[in-house]
Short mmCIF file of C-alpha atoms in Angstrom, two decimals:
data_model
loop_
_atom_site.label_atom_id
_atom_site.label_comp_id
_atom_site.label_asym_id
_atom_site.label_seq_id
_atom_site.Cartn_x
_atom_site.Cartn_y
_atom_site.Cartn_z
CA UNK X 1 2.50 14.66 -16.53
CA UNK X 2 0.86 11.54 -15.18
CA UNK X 3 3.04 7.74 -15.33
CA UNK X 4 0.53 4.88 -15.08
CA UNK X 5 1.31 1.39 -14.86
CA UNK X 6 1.21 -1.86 -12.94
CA UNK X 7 3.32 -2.92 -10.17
CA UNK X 8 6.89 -3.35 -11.08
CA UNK X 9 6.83 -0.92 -14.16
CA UNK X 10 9.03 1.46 -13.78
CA UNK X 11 7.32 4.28 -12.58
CA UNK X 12 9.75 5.28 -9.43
CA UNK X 13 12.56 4.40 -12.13
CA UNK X 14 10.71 6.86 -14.14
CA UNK X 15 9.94 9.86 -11.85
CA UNK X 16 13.72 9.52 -11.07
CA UNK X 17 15.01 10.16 -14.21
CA UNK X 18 12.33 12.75 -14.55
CA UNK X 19 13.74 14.94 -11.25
CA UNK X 20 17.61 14.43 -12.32
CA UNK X 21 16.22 15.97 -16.19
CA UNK X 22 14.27 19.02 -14.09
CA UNK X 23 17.88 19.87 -12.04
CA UNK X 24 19.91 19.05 -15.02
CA UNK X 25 18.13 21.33 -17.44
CA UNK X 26 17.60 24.22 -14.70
CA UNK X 27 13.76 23.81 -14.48
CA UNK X 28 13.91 22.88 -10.75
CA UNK X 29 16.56 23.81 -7.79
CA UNK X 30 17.72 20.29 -5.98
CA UNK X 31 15.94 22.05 -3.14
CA UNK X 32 13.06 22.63 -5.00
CA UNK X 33 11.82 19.18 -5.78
CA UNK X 34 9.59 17.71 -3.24
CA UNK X 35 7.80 14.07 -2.84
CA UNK X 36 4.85 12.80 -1.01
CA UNK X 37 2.30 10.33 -1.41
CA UNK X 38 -1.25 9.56 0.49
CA UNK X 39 -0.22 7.48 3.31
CA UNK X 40 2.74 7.13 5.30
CA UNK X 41 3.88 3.58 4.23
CA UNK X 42 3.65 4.73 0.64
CA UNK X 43 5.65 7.85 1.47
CA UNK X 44 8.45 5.77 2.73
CA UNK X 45 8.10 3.24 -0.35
CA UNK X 46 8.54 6.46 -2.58
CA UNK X 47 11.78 7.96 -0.82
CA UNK X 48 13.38 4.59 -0.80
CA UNK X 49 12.63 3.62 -4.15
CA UNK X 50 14.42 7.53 -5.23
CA UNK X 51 16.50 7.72 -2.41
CA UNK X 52 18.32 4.46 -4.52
CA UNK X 53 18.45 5.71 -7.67
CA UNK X 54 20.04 8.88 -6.76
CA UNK X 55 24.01 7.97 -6.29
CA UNK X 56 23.84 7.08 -10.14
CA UNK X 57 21.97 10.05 -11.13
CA UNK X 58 24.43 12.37 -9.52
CA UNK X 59 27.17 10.96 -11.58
CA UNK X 60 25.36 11.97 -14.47
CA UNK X 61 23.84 15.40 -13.31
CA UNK X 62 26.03 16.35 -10.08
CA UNK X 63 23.60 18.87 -8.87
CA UNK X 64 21.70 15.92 -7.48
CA UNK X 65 24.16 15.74 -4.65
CA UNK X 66 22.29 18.87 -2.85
CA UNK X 67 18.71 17.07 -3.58
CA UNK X 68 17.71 15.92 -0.16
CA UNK X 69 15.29 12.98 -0.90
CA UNK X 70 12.37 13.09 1.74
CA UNK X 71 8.96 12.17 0.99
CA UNK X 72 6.18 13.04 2.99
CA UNK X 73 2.25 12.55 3.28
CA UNK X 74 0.01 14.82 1.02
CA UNK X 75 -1.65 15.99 4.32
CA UNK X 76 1.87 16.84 5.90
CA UNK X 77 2.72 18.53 2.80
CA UNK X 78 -0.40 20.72 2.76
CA UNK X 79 0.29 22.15 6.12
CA UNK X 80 3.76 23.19 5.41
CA UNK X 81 3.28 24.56 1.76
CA UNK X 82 0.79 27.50 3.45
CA UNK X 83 3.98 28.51 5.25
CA UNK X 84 6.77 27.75 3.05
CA UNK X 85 5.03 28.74 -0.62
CA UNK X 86 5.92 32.57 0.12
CA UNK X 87 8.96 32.04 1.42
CA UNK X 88 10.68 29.29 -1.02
CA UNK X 89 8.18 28.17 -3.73
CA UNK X 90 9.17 24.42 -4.90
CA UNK X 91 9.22 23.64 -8.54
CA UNK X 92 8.37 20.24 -9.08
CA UNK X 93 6.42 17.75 -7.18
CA UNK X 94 6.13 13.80 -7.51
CA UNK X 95 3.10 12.54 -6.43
CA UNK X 96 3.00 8.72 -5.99
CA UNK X 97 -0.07 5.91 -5.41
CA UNK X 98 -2.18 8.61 -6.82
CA UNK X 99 -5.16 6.26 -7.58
CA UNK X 100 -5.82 6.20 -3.36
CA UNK X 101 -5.80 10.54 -3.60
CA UNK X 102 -9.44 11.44 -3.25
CA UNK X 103 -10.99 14.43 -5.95
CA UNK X 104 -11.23 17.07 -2.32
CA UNK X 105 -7.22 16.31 -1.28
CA UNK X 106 -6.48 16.72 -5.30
CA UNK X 107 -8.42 19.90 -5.42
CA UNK X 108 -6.53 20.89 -2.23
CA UNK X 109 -3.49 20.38 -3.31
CA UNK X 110 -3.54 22.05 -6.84
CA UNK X 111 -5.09 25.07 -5.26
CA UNK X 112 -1.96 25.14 -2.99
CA UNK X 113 0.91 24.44 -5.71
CA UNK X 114 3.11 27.36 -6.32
CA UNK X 115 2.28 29.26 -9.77
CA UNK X 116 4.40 27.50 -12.60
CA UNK X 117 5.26 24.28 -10.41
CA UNK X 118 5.45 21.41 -12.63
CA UNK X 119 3.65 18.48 -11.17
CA UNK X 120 4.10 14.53 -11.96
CA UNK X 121 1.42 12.19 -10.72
CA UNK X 122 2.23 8.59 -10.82
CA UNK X 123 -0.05 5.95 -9.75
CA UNK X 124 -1.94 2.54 -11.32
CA UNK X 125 -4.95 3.36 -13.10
CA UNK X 126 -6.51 0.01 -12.89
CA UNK X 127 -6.08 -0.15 -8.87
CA UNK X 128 -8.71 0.23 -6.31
CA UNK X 129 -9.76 4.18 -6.33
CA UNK X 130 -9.74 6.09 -3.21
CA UNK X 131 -12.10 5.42 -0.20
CA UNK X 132 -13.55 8.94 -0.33
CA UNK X 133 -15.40 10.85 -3.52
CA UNK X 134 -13.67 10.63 -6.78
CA UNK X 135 -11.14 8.66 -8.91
CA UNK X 136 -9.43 11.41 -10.18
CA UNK X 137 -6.25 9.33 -11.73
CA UNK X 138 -8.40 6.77 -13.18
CA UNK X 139 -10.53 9.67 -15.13
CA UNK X 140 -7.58 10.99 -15.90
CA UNK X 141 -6.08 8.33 -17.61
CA UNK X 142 -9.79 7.30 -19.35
CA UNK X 143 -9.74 11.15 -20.87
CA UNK X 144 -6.34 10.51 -22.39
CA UNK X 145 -7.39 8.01 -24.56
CA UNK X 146 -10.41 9.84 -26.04
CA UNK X 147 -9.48 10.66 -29.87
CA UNK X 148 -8.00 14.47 -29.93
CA UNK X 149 -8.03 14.90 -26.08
CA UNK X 150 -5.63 17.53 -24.72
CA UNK X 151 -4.45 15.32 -22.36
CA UNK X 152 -2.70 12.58 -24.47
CA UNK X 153 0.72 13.36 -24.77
CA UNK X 154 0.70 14.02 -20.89
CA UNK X 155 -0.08 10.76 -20.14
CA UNK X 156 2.35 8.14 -20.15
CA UNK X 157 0.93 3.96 -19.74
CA UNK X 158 4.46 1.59 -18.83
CA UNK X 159 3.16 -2.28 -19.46
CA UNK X 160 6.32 -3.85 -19.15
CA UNK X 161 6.22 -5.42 -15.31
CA UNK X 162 9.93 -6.36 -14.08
CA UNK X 163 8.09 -7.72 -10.89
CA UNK X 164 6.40 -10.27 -12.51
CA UNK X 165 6.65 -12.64 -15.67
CA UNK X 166 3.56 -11.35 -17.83
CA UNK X 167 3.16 -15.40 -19.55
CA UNK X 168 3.58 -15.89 -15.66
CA UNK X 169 0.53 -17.12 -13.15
CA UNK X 170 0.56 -13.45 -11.78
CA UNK X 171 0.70 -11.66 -14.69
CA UNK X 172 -1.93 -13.38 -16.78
CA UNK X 173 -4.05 -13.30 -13.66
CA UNK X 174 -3.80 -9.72 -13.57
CA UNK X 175 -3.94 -8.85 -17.31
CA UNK X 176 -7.39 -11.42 -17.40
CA UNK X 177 -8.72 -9.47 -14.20
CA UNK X 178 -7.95 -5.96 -16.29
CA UNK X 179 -9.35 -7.03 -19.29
CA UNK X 180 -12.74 -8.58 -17.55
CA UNK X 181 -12.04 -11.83 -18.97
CA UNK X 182 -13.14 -14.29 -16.26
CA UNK X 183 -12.41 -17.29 -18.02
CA UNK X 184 -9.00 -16.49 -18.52
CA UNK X 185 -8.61 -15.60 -14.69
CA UNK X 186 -10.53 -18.73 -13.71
CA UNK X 187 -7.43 -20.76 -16.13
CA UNK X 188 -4.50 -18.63 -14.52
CA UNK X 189 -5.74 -19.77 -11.23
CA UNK X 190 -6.36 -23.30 -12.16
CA UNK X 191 -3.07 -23.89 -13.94
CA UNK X 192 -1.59 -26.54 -11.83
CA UNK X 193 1.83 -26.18 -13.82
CA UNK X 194 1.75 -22.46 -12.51
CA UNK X 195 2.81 -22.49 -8.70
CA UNK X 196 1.87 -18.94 -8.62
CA UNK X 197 -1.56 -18.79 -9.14
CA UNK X 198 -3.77 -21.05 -7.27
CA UNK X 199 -7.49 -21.20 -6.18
CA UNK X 200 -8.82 -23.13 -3.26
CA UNK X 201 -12.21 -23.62 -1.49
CA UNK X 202 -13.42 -21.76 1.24
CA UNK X 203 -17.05 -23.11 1.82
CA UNK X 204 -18.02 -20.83 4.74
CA UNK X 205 -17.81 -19.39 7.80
CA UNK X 206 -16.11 -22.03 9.69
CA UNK X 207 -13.44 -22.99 6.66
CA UNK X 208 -12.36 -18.92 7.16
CA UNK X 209 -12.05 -20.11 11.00
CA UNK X 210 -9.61 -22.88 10.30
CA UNK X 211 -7.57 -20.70 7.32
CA UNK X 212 -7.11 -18.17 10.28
CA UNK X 213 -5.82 -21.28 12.66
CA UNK X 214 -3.36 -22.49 9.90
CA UNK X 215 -2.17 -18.81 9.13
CA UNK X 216 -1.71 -18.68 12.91
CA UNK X 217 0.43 -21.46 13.39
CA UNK X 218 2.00 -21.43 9.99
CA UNK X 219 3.13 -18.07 9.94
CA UNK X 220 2.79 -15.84 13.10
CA UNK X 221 3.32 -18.32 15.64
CA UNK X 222 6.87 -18.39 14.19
CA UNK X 223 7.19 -15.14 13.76
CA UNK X 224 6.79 -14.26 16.82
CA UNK X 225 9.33 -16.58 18.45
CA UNK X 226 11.41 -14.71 16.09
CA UNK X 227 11.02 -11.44 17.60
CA UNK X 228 11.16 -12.33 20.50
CA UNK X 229 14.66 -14.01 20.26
CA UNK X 230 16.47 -11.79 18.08
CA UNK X 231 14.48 -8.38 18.66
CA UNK X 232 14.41 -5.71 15.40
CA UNK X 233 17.37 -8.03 14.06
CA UNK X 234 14.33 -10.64 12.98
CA UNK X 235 11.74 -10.09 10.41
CA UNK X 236 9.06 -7.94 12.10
CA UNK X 237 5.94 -9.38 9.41
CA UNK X 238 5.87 -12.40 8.22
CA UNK X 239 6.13 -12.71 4.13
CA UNK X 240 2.89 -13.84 3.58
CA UNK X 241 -0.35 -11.83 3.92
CA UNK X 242 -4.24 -12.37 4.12
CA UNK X 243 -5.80 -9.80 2.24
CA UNK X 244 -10.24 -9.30 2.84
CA UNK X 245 -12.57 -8.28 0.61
CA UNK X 246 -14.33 -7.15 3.55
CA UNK X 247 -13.68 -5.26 6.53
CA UNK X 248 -16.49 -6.92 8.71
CA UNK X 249 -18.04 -10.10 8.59
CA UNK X 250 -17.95 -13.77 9.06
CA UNK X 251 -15.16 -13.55 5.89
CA UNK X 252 -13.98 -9.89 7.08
CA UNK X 253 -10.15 -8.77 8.28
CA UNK X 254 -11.60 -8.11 11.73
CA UNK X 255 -12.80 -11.33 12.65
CA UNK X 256 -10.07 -12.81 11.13
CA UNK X 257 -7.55 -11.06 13.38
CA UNK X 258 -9.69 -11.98 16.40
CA UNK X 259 -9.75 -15.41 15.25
CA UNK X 260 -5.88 -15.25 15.25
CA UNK X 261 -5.25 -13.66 18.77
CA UNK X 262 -7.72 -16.43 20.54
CA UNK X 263 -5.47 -18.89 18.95
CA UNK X 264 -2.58 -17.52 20.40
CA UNK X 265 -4.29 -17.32 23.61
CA UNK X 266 -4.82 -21.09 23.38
CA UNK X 267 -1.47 -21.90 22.56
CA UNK X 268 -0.37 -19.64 25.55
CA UNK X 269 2.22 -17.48 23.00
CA UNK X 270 0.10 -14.81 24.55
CA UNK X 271 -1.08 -14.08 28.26
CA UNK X 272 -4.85 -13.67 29.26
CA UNK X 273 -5.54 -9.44 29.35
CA UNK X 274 -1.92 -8.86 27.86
CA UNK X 275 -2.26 -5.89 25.06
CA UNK X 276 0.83 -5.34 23.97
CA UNK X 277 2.47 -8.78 23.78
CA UNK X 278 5.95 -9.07 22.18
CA UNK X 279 5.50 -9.90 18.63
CA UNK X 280 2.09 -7.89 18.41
CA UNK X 281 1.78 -6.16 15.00
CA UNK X 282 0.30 -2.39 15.02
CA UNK X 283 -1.49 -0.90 12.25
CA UNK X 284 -2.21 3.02 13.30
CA UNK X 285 -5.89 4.01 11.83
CA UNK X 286 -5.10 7.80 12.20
CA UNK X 287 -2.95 10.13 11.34
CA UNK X 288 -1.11 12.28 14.35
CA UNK X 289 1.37 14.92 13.97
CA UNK X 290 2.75 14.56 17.92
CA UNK X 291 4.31 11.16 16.93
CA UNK X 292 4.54 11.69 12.92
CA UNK X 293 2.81 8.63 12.82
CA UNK X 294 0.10 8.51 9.61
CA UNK X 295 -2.82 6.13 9.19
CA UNK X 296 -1.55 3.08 7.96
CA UNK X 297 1.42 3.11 9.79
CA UNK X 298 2.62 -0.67 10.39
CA UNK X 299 4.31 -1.30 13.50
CA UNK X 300 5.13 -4.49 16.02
CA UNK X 301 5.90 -4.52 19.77
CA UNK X 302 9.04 -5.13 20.95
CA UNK X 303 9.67 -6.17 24.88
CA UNK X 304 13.74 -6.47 26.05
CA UNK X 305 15.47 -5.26 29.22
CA UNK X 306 16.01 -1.69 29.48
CA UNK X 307 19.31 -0.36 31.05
CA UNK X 308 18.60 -0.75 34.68
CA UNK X 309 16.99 -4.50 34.47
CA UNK X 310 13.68 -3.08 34.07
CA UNK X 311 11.24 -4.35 31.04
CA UNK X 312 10.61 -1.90 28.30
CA UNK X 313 7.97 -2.11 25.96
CA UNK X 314 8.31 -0.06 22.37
CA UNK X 315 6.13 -0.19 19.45
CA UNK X 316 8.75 -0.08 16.44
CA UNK X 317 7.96 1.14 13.13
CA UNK X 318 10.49 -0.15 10.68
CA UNK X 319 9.35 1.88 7.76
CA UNK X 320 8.88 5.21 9.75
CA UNK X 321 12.34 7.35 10.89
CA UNK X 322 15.93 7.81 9.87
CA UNK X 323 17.92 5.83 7.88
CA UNK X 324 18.37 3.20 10.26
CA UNK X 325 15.08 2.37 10.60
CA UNK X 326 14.62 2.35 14.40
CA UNK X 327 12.02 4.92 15.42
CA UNK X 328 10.12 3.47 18.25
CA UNK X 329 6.88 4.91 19.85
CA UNK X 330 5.73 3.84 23.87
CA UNK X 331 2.27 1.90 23.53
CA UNK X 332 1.11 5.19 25.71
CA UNK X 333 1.70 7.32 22.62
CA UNK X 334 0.20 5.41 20.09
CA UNK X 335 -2.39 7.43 18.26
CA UNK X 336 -5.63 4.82 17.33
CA UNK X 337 -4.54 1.73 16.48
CA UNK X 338 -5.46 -2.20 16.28
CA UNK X 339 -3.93 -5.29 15.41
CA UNK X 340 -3.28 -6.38 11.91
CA UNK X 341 -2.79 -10.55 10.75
CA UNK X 342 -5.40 -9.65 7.97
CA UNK X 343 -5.64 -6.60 5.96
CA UNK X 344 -8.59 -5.05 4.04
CA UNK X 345 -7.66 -4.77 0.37
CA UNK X 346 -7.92 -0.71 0.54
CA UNK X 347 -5.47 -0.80 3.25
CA UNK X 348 -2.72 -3.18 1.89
CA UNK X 349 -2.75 -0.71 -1.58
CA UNK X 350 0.66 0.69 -1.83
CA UNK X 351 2.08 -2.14 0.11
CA UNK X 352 3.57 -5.55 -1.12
CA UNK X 353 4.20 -8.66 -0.13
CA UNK X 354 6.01 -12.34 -0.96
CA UNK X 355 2.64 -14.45 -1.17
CA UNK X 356 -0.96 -13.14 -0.82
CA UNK X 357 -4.11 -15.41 0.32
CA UNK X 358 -7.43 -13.23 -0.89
CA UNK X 359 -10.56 -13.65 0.80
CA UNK X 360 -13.20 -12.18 -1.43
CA UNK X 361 -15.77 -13.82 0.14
CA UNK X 362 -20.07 -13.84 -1.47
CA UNK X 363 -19.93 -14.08 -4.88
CA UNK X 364 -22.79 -11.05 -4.45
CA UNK X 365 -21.50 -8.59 -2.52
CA UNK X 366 -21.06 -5.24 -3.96
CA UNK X 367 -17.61 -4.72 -1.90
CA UNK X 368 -16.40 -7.51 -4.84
CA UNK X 369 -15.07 -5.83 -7.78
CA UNK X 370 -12.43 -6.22 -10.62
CA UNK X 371 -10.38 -2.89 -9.36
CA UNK X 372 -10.30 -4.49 -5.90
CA UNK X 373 -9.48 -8.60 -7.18
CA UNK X 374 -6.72 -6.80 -9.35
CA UNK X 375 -5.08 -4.28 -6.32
CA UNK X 376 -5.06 -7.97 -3.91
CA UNK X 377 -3.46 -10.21 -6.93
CA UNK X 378 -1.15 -7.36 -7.73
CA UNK X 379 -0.47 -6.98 -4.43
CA UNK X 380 2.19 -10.33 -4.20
CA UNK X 381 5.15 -10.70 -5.65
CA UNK X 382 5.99 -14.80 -5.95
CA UNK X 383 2.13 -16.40 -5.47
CA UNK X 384 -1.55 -15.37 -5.00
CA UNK X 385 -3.88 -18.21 -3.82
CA UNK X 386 -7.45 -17.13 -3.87
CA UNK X 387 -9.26 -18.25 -0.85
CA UNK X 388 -13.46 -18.70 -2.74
CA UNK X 389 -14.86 -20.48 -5.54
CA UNK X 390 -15.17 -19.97 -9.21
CA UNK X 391 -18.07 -18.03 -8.84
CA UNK X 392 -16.70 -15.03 -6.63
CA UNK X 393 -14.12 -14.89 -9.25
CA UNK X 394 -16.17 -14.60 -12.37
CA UNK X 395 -18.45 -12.23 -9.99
CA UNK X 396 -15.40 -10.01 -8.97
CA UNK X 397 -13.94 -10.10 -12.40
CA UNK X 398 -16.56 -8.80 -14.20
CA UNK X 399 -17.73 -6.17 -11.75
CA UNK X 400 -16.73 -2.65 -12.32
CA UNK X 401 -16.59 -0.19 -9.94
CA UNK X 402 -18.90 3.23 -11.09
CA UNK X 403 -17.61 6.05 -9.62
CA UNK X 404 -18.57 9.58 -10.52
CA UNK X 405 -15.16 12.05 -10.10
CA UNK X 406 -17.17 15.15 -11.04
CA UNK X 407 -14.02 15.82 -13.04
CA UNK X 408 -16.19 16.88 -16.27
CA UNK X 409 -13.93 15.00 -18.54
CA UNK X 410 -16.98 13.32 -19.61
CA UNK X 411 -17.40 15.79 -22.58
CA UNK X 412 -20.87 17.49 -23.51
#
């Protein structure tokens, strides 16, 4: 079956409730239910959001106790089902933030599921679609509604957000950007009664140069001092995030995060030539199975005395690890990585923050669409203050991304 919905609908709460019915009924072993999801981050989003629903299930369907919940990355799944399918076939599998799963990794991993394993594919449908060929939950979803398709009752749309108010600035932004209304987004935004919602000017190049300044000293600049006097025990990002329309650029994430570091460098919170300065957050661009670590991986470097007096430098990864949260990687080890103080949209999906500050930039660039203003607005949970002028909006808005999936759902 496939759960679609916006942030905050249920759809973890969902798939939950969905596993303890498979182990209560007998239609899946607790050890036969397995989790995973395209990146790493959203991996470890998906095991904690189950991983806390689980102590009530059991009371309810005490099987549940033997259910190990551990999510993994579809690619890390792939390579162990060719050695564990003949051995112990799983039943079930949840597949989360399917909307970033490309049609080849789909295709993959269909080919590879056991013979009468039930599969449940959750995801939003109205999110970004993956970087490579396809948007296989998003066709999905479209066939579903088609009068007499086969696919309707295995479809299920949640529209109730419990992140969000929907008569709130965030949720009438994001309903407007859905339905292509770009009037209505334009009034969300401009609804000074609304302290959610709020759009400001950007009027070029050098405006992005002094948002990156105030974002510097605002946010990281504090950050960092917290770091580096409490350690892990302080907040290792801070709760607000830029999010780019582009990835290059005078408005892009790159030159945004350069523009950051230099101002650190002037304000001497960071050494000429130092790389991995205390505070420094890590964003790993691919995946690599010697350290576990998968592509989008957020870290941040930590410096403290190490047992003999000497300094120790470890690049921790809250989300990635045991229960406790401290897995830690040497900056040797990292696999390819770069700073991150701004954040393309495709790389913040599956992620979530306090406040969000979008940068979509020209008003004609192609990179602008509604799927990708809707995956940055849904993106915050408190406010989303759009970073353009009217014009990018109504642009972004009502520009649909056409992708072909090749799915043949199309009809004749």
């Amino acid at each position: 079956c496939v759960v679609t919905g916006g942030p905050g609908t249920g759809k973890t709460t969902l798939a939950a409730r969905l596993i303890a019915l498979l182990v209560g009924t007998g239609l899946a072993r607790p050890d036969g239910v397995r989790l995973a999801a395209p990146t790493g981050k959203a991996a470890a989003r998906l095991q904690e959001a189950v991983g806390a629903q689980m102590a009530e299930l059991a009371a309810v369907v005490p099987a549940l106790d033997d259910f190990a919940v551990r999510a993994s990355t579809v690619h890390r799944l792939l390579s162990r089902m060719r050695w564990e399918s003949a051995a112990a076939p799983f039943d079930a599998l949840v597949l989360d933030e399917a909307s970033m799963v490309d049609l080849t990794l789909m295709a993959r991993l269909l080919r590879e599921l056991p013979e009468g394993a039930r599969l449940i594919v959750l995801g939003d449908a109205d999110q970004l679609a993956s970087v490579q060929p396809g948007a296989v939950l998003g066709d999905l979803c479209a066939a579903a509604r088609r009068k007499d398709s086969p696919l309707e009752p295995c479809v299920v749309v949640l529209t109730e957000s419990y992140r969000f108010d929907a008569k709130g600035g965030i949720g009438r932004l994001a309903a407007a950007i859905v339905q292509g209304n770009a009037p209505a987004a334009l009034a969300a935004l401009r609804d000074t009664a609304d302290p959610a919602t709020e759009l400001r000017a950007l009027p070029g190049a050098e405006a992005f140069g002094r948002l990156a300044a105030a974002y510097a000293d605002t946010e990281v600049v504090p950050g960092i001092r917290a770091l580096r006097a409490r350690g892990a025990s302080a907040a290792p990002f801070p709760g607000a995030r830029v999010l780019c329309a582009h990835r290059t650029g005078p408005f892009g994430a790159e030159r945004f995060n350069r523009l950051v570091e230099d101002r650190l460098r002037a304000a001497g919170i960071v050494r000429k030539g130092e790389a991995f300065y205390a505070g420094r957050p890590i964003i790993v661009t691919r995946n690599d199975p010697l350290t576990g670590l998968s592509n989008g991986d957020t870290g941040v470097v930590l410096c403290r005395e190490g047992a003999h007096g000497e300094a120790v430098t470890r690049v921790w990864f809250p989300e990635v690890g045991g229960p406790d949260g401290r897995f830690e990687v040497a900056p040797a080890r990292l696999p390819e990585h770069q700073s991150f103080f701004a954040l393309t949209v495709h790389r913040a999906q599956g992620s979530e923050y306090d406040e969000v500050a979008f940068v979509p930039g020209p008003a004609d660039s192609r990179v602008l669409t509604r799927e990708l203003f809707y995956t940055a607005a849904t993106r915050a949970r408190r406010k989303v203050t759009v970073y353009g002028d009217a014009a990018a909006v109504a642009a972004a808005v009502e520009r649909r991304t056409e992708r072909a999936a090749g799915l043949g759902l199309d009809g004749p």
